[in-house]
CSV table of C-alpha atoms in Angstrom, one decimal:
chain,number,residue,atom,x,y,z
A,1,UNK,CA,20.7,6.2,14.6
A,2,UNK,CA,23.7,4.6,13.0
A,3,UNK,CA,22.5,4.1,9.5
A,4,UNK,CA,20.0,6.9,9.1
A,5,UNK,CA,22.3,9.5,10.7
A,6,UNK,CA,24.9,8.9,7.9
A,7,UNK,CA,22.5,10.1,5.2
A,8,UNK,CA,23.0,13.7,4.0
A,9,UNK,CA,19.7,13.7,2.2
A,10,UNK,CA,16.1,12.9,3.3
A,11,UNK,CA,15.4,9.2,4.0
A,12,UNK,CA,13.4,7.3,1.2
A,13,UNK,CA,11.4,4.2,1.3
A,14,UNK,CA,14.3,2.3,-0.3
A,15,UNK,CA,16.9,3.3,2.3
A,16,UNK,CA,15.6,0.9,5.0
A,17,UNK,CA,18.1,-1.7,6.0
A,18,UNK,CA,17.0,-2.7,9.5
A,19,UNK,CA,15.7,-1.2,12.7
A,20,UNK,CA,17.7,-2.0,15.7
A,21,UNK,CA,15.8,-0.4,18.6
A,22,UNK,CA,12.5,1.3,19.4
A,23,UNK,CA,14.1,4.7,19.3
A,24,UNK,CA,15.0,4.2,15.6
A,25,UNK,CA,11.5,3.1,14.8
A,26,UNK,CA,9.8,6.0,16.5
A,27,UNK,CA,12.2,8.6,15.0
A,28,UNK,CA,11.6,7.1,11.5
A,29,UNK,CA,7.9,7.0,12.1
A,30,UNK,CA,7.8,10.6,13.2
A,31,UNK,CA,9.8,11.6,10.2
A,32,UNK,CA,7.2,9.8,7.9
A,33,UNK,CA,4.3,11.5,9.6
A,34,UNK,CA,5.9,15.0,9.3
A,35,UNK,CA,6.4,14.4,5.6
A,36,UNK,CA,2.8,13.3,5.3
A,37,UNK,CA,1.7,16.6,7.1
A,38,UNK,CA,3.8,18.6,4.6
A,39,UNK,CA,2.6,16.8,1.5
A,40,UNK,CA,-1.1,16.7,2.5
A,41,UNK,CA,-1.0,20.5,3.3
A,42,UNK,CA,0.3,21.1,-0.2
A,43,UNK,CA,-2.2,18.8,-1.8
A,44,UNK,CA,-5.2,20.3,0.0
A,45,UNK,CA,-4.2,23.8,-1.0
A,46,UNK,CA,-3.8,22.7,-4.6
A,47,UNK,CA,-7.3,21.1,-4.6
A,48,UNK,CA,-8.9,24.2,-3.1
A,49,UNK,CA,-7.2,26.2,-5.9
A,50,UNK,CA,-8.9,23.9,-8.4
A,51,UNK,CA,-12.2,24.0,-6.8
A,52,UNK,CA,-12.2,20.4,-5.7
A,53,UNK,CA,-13.4,21.0,-2.1
A,54,UNK,CA,-14.3,17.4,-1.3
A,55,UNK,CA,-10.8,16.2,-2.2
A,56,UNK,CA,-9.2,19.1,-0.4
A,57,UNK,CA,-11.2,18.1,2.7
A,58,UNK,CA,-9.9,14.5,2.4
A,59,UNK,CA,-6.3,15.7,2.2
A,60,UNK,CA,-6.9,18.0,5.3
A,61,UNK,CA,-8.4,15.2,7.2
A,62,UNK,CA,-5.3,12.9,6.4
A,63,UNK,CA,-3.0,15.8,7.3
A,64,UNK,CA,-4.7,16.1,10.7
A,65,UNK,CA,-4.5,12.5,11.3
A,66,UNK,CA,-0.8,12.5,10.4
A,67,UNK,CA,-0.3,15.3,13.0
A,68,UNK,CA,-2.1,13.3,15.6
A,69,UNK,CA,0.1,10.3,14.9
A,70,UNK,CA,3.2,12.4,15.3
A,71,UNK,CA,2.0,13.7,18.6
A,72,UNK,CA,1.2,10.2,19.9
A,73,UNK,CA,4.7,9.0,18.8
A,74,UNK,CA,6.2,11.7,21.0
A,75,UNK,CA,4.0,10.6,23.9
A,76,UNK,CA,4.8,6.9,23.5
A,77,UNK,CA,8.6,7.7,23.3
A,78,UNK,CA,8.3,9.7,26.5
A,79,UNK,CA,6.3,7.0,28.3
A,80,UNK,CA,8.8,4.4,27.1
A,81,UNK,CA,11.7,6.3,28.6
A,82,UNK,CA,13.2,7.2,25.2
A,83,UNK,CA,13.2,11.0,25.9
A,84,UNK,CA,13.8,13.3,22.9
A,85,UNK,CA,13.7,11.5,19.5
A,86,UNK,CA,16.4,12.5,17.0
A,87,UNK,CA,15.2,14.6,14.1
A,88,UNK,CA,15.2,12.8,10.8
A,89,UNK,CA,14.0,13.8,7.4
A,90,UNK,CA,11.9,11.8,5.1
A,91,UNK,CA,10.8,12.2,1.5
A,92,UNK,CA,7.8,10.7,-0.4
A,93,UNK,CA,8.3,8.9,-3.7
A,94,UNK,CA,7.5,10.4,-7.0
A,95,UNK,CA,5.2,8.5,-9.3
A,96,UNK,CA,6.3,6.5,-12.4
A,97,UNK,CA,8.5,8.1,-15.0
A,98,UNK,CA,6.6,10.6,-17.1
A,99,UNK,CA,3.6,10.8,-14.8
A,100,UNK,CA,4.8,13.5,-12.2
A,101,UNK,CA,4.9,17.1,-13.3
A,102,UNK,CA,8.0,19.0,-12.3
A,103,UNK,CA,6.0,21.2,-10.0
A,104,UNK,CA,3.6,19.6,-7.5
A,105,UNK,CA,1.5,22.8,-7.8
A,106,UNK,CA,0.4,21.5,-11.2
A,107,UNK,CA,-0.8,18.2,-10.0
A,108,UNK,CA,-4.3,17.3,-11.4
A,109,UNK,CA,-6.9,15.9,-9.0
A,110,UNK,CA,-6.4,12.3,-10.4
A,111,UNK,CA,-2.6,12.5,-10.1
A,112,UNK,CA,-2.9,14.0,-6.6
A,113,UNK,CA,-5.0,11.0,-5.5
A,114,UNK,CA,-2.6,8.5,-7.2
A,115,UNK,CA,0.4,10.4,-5.7
A,116,UNK,CA,-0.9,10.1,-2.2
A,117,UNK,CA,-2.2,6.6,-2.6
A,118,UNK,CA,1.2,5.4,-3.9
A,119,UNK,CA,3.0,6.8,-0.9
A,120,UNK,CA,0.5,5.6,1.6
A,121,UNK,CA,0.8,2.1,0.1
A,122,UNK,CA,4.6,2.3,0.4
A,123,UNK,CA,4.4,3.5,4.0
A,124,UNK,CA,2.1,0.6,5.0
A,125,UNK,CA,4.5,-1.8,3.4
A,126,UNK,CA,7.4,-0.1,5.0
A,127,UNK,CA,6.2,-0.7,8.5
A,128,UNK,CA,5.0,-4.2,7.6
A,129,UNK,CA,8.6,-5.1,6.4
A,130,UNK,CA,10.0,-3.7,9.6
A,131,UNK,CA,7.6,-5.9,11.6
A,132,UNK,CA,8.5,-9.0,9.6
A,133,UNK,CA,12.3,-8.3,9.7
A,134,UNK,CA,12.8,-8.0,13.4
A,135,UNK,CA,13.1,-10.5,16.2
A,136,UNK,CA,12.5,-7.8,18.9
A,137,UNK,CA,8.9,-8.1,20.1
A,138,UNK,CA,8.6,-4.4,21.0
A,139,UNK,CA,9.6,-3.2,17.6
A,140,UNK,CA,7.4,-5.8,15.9
A,141,UNK,CA,4.4,-4.7,18.0
A,142,UNK,CA,4.7,-1.0,17.3
A,143,UNK,CA,5.5,-1.6,13.7
A,144,UNK,CA,2.4,-3.6,13.2
A,145,UNK,CA,0.3,-0.8,14.8
A,146,UNK,CA,1.8,1.8,12.6
A,147,UNK,CA,1.2,-0.4,9.5
A,148,UNK,CA,-2.5,-0.7,10.6
A,149,UNK,CA,-2.8,3.1,10.8
A,150,UNK,CA,-1.4,3.5,7.4
A,151,UNK,CA,-3.6,0.9,5.8
A,152,UNK,CA,-6.6,3.0,7.0
A,153,UNK,CA,-5.2,5.9,5.0
A,154,UNK,CA,-4.7,3.6,2.0
A,155,UNK,CA,-8.4,2.7,2.3
A,156,UNK,CA,-9.6,6.3,2.6
A,157,UNK,CA,-7.7,7.2,-0.7
A,158,UNK,CA,-8.6,4.1,-2.6
A,159,UNK,CA,-12.4,4.4,-1.8
A,160,UNK,CA,-12.5,8.1,-2.8
A,161,UNK,CA,-12.7,7.4,-6.5
A,162,UNK,CA,-14.2,4.0,-6.5
A,163,UNK,CA,-17.1,5.1,-8.6
A,164,UNK,CA,-14.7,6.2,-11.4
A,165,UNK,CA,-12.6,3.0,-11.4
A,166,UNK,CA,-12.8,0.4,-14.3
A,167,UNK,CA,-15.6,-2.1,-14.0
A,168,UNK,CA,-14.4,-5.5,-12.9
A,169,UNK,CA,-16.4,-8.7,-13.8
A,170,UNK,CA,-16.3,-9.6,-10.1
A,171,UNK,CA,-18.7,-6.8,-9.3
A,172,UNK,CA,-21.2,-7.9,-11.9
A,173,UNK,CA,-20.7,-11.7,-11.7
A,174,UNK,CA,-23.2,-11.9,-8.9
A,175,UNK,CA,-24.9,-9.6,-6.4
A,176,UNK,CA,-24.8,-11.7,-3.3
A,177,UNK,CA,-27.9,-11.4,-1.1
A,178,UNK,CA,-27.0,-14.2,1.2
A,179,UNK,CA,-24.0,-14.9,3.3
A,180,UNK,CA,-23.3,-18.2,1.5
A,181,UNK,CA,-23.3,-16.3,-1.9
A,182,UNK,CA,-20.7,-13.8,-0.7
A,183,UNK,CA,-18.5,-16.4,1.0
A,184,UNK,CA,-18.6,-18.5,-2.2
A,185,UNK,CA,-17.6,-15.5,-4.3
A,186,UNK,CA,-14.7,-14.6,-2.0
A,187,UNK,CA,-13.5,-18.1,-1.8
A,188,UNK,CA,-13.5,-18.4,-5.6
A,189,UNK,CA,-11.5,-15.2,-6.0
A,190,UNK,CA,-9.0,-16.1,-3.3
A,191,UNK,CA,-8.5,-19.5,-4.8
A,192,UNK,CA,-8.0,-18.0,-8.3
A,193,UNK,CA,-5.6,-15.4,-6.9
A,194,UNK,CA,-3.6,-18.2,-5.1
A,195,UNK,CA,-3.1,-20.2,-8.4
A,196,UNK,CA,-2.2,-17.0,-10.3
A,197,UNK,CA,0.3,-15.8,-7.8
A,198,UNK,CA,1.9,-19.3,-7.4
A,199,UNK,CA,2.5,-19.3,-11.2
A,200,UNK,CA,3.9,-15.7,-11.1
A,201,UNK,CA,6.2,-16.8,-8.2
A,202,UNK,CA,7.6,-19.6,-10.3
A,203,UNK,CA,8.1,-17.2,-13.2
A,204,UNK,CA,10.0,-14.7,-11.0
A,205,UNK,CA,12.2,-17.4,-9.8
A,206,UNK,CA,13.0,-18.5,-13.3
A,207,UNK,CA,14.3,-14.9,-14.0
A,208,UNK,CA,16.2,-14.8,-10.8
A,209,UNK,CA,14.3,-12.3,-8.8
A,210,UNK,CA,14.1,-14.2,-5.5
A,211,UNK,CA,12.8,-11.3,-3.4
A,212,UNK,CA,9.9,-10.7,-5.7
A,213,UNK,CA,9.2,-14.5,-6.0
A,214,UNK,CA,9.1,-14.8,-2.2
A,215,UNK,CA,6.6,-11.9,-1.9
A,216,UNK,CA,4.4,-13.5,-4.6
A,217,UNK,CA,4.6,-16.9,-3.0
A,218,UNK,CA,3.7,-15.4,0.4
A,219,UNK,CA,0.6,-13.7,-1.2
A,220,UNK,CA,-0.3,-17.0,-2.9
A,221,UNK,CA,-0.2,-18.9,0.4
A,222,UNK,CA,-2.2,-16.1,2.1
A,223,UNK,CA,-4.8,-16.3,-0.6
A,224,UNK,CA,-5.0,-20.1,-0.4
A,225,UNK,CA,-5.4,-19.8,3.4
A,226,UNK,CA,-8.1,-17.4,3.0
A,227,UNK,CA,-9.9,-19.7,0.6
A,228,UNK,CA,-9.7,-22.5,3.1
A,229,UNK,CA,-11.0,-20.3,5.8
A,230,UNK,CA,-14.0,-19.3,3.9
A,231,UNK,CA,-14.7,-22.9,3.1
A,232,UNK,CA,-16.9,-24.5,0.5
A,233,UNK,CA,-20.3,-22.7,0.8
A,234,UNK,CA,-22.1,-24.8,-1.9
A,235,UNK,CA,-21.9,-23.6,-5.5
A,236,UNK,CA,-18.5,-22.0,-6.0
A,237,UNK,CA,-18.6,-19.6,-9.0
A,238,UNK,CA,-15.8,-20.2,-11.6
A,239,UNK,CA,-13.7,-17.1,-12.2
A,240,UNK,CA,-11.5,-16.7,-15.3
A,241,UNK,CA,-7.9,-16.3,-14.3
A,242,UNK,CA,-6.1,-13.5,-16.0
A,243,UNK,CA,-3.2,-14.5,-18.2
A,244,UNK,CA,0.0,-15.2,-16.4
A,245,UNK,CA,3.0,-13.0,-17.5
A,246,UNK,CA,4.8,-14.3,-20.6
A,247,UNK,CA,8.4,-14.8,-21.1
A,248,UNK,CA,9.1,-11.3,-22.2
A,249,UNK,CA,7.7,-9.6,-19.0
A,250,UNK,CA,10.2,-8.2,-16.5
A,251,UNK,CA,9.7,-8.5,-12.7
A,252,UNK,CA,8.5,-4.9,-12.7
A,253,UNK,CA,5.8,-5.8,-15.4
A,254,UNK,CA,4.7,-8.8,-13.4
A,255,UNK,CA,4.5,-6.9,-10.1
A,256,UNK,CA,2.6,-4.0,-11.6
A,257,UNK,CA,0.2,-6.3,-13.5
A,258,UNK,CA,-0.6,-8.2,-10.3
A,259,UNK,CA,-1.0,-4.9,-8.4
A,260,UNK,CA,-3.6,-3.7,-10.9
A,261,UNK,CA,-5.4,-7.0,-10.7
A,262,UNK,CA,-5.5,-6.9,-6.9
A,263,UNK,CA,-6.6,-3.3,-6.9
A,264,UNK,CA,-9.4,-4.0,-9.4
A,265,UNK,CA,-10.6,-6.8,-7.2
A,266,UNK,CA,-10.5,-4.5,-4.2
A,267,UNK,CA,-12.9,-2.1,-6.2
A,268,UNK,CA,-15.1,-5.1,-7.0
A,269,UNK,CA,-15.7,-5.9,-3.4
A,270,UNK,CA,-16.2,-2.3,-2.5
A,271,UNK,CA,-18.9,-2.0,-5.1
A,272,UNK,CA,-20.6,-5.1,-3.7
A,273,UNK,CA,-20.3,-3.6,-0.2
A,274,UNK,CA,-21.7,-0.3,-1.3
A,275,UNK,CA,-24.7,-2.1,-2.9
A,276,UNK,CA,-25.7,-3.7,0.3
A,277,UNK,CA,-27.5,-2.2,3.3
A,278,UNK,CA,-25.3,-1.7,6.3
A,279,UNK,CA,-25.2,-5.1,7.9
A,280,UNK,CA,-22.8,-8.0,8.5
A,281,UNK,CA,-22.8,-8.9,4.9
A,282,UNK,CA,-21.6,-5.4,3.9
A,283,UNK,CA,-18.9,-5.6,6.6
A,284,UNK,CA,-17.7,-8.9,5.2
A,285,UNK,CA,-17.4,-7.4,1.7
A,286,UNK,CA,-15.5,-4.5,3.2
A,287,UNK,CA,-13.1,-7.0,5.0
A,288,UNK,CA,-12.5,-8.9,1.7
A,289,UNK,CA,-11.8,-5.6,0.0
A,290,UNK,CA,-9.3,-4.6,2.7
A,291,UNK,CA,-7.4,-7.9,2.3
A,292,UNK,CA,-7.0,-7.1,-1.5
A,293,UNK,CA,-6.0,-3.6,-0.7
A,294,UNK,CA,-3.1,-4.8,1.7
A,295,UNK,CA,-1.8,-7.1,-1.0
A,296,UNK,CA,-1.9,-4.3,-3.5
A,297,UNK,CA,0.2,-2.1,-1.3
A,298,UNK,CA,2.9,-4.8,-0.8
A,299,UNK,CA,3.1,-5.4,-4.6
A,300,UNK,CA,3.3,-1.6,-5.3
A,301,UNK,CA,6.0,-1.2,-2.7
A,302,UNK,CA,8.2,-4.0,-4.3
A,303,UNK,CA,7.7,-2.6,-7.7
A,304,UNK,CA,8.7,0.9,-6.6
A,305,UNK,CA,11.8,-0.6,-4.9
A,306,UNK,CA,12.8,-2.2,-8.2
A,307,UNK,CA,12.2,1.1,-10.0
A,308,UNK,CA,14.3,2.9,-7.5
A,309,UNK,CA,17.2,0.6,-7.9
A,310,UNK,CA,17.0,0.9,-11.7
A,311,UNK,CA,17.2,4.7,-11.4
A,312,UNK,CA,20.2,4.5,-9.1
A,313,UNK,CA,22.0,2.3,-11.5
A,314,UNK,CA,21.2,4.5,-14.3
A,315,UNK,CA,22.5,7.5,-12.5
A,316,UNK,CA,25.7,5.8,-11.6
A,317,UNK,CA,26.2,4.5,-15.2
A,318,UNK,CA,26.1,0.9,-14.2
């Protein structure tokens, strides 16, 4: 555990350099799961105190799932001949400046949801980055499985307050009752997102944030590919593209803005899915929502990494 073992404090999302072996990955994943158990225990107790039993039950369910994941990691390590995994400590992120109370015991229901969602998004992106950054097939395989598990948690939290989220024109643009209608809507949104993200990638390169630019370009290409996969299903609705960041926007502003747009689009597809009877059409809308949710998590993770670096520089006086 060469890098992680040198840290005297809990590991954070921003500490990751590289994963060199399955033992490192499993030990890190177990530390992440244990932190999830701890946080969801506190959040569920806080929601019970506030009389928010439904939200408390959601947090308890997520706590139990984290415990199951931790146990399964121990089993995988044993079957893989890794034996006893080293004990690591991990710590969740706090929210943006000014949003988090000093004591978690004072979190409101809305902030508790946002706090959990933020950290599940970062956890998903963490394992996705590990998978993308390794040439070792075993590590890539397990990291992708871990990312998929975390994306399920992101979805559970994101869907919990969908009824209270801002209205998005996508949800009211049309109420698709036929497969072709939904395919057309999804293709139009993906094509619009591809053009917007390509423009944002160029803007990020011009202000010399190559890492964020590459992420935005990757997302643009994925959206373009999705649009091609969906094909031209007759009449394609024209969607208005939100304004691209102006010259005064920082990389953090750009990433947060695109994350908000992507998250709103997720909610739009969820509303469509919820308005349809359980069928293949509803499942397709859910799938389109999940694709937007995954993009939101990656954007949120990158924005949080930039914010973390800013805080480190501020503390060191640089």
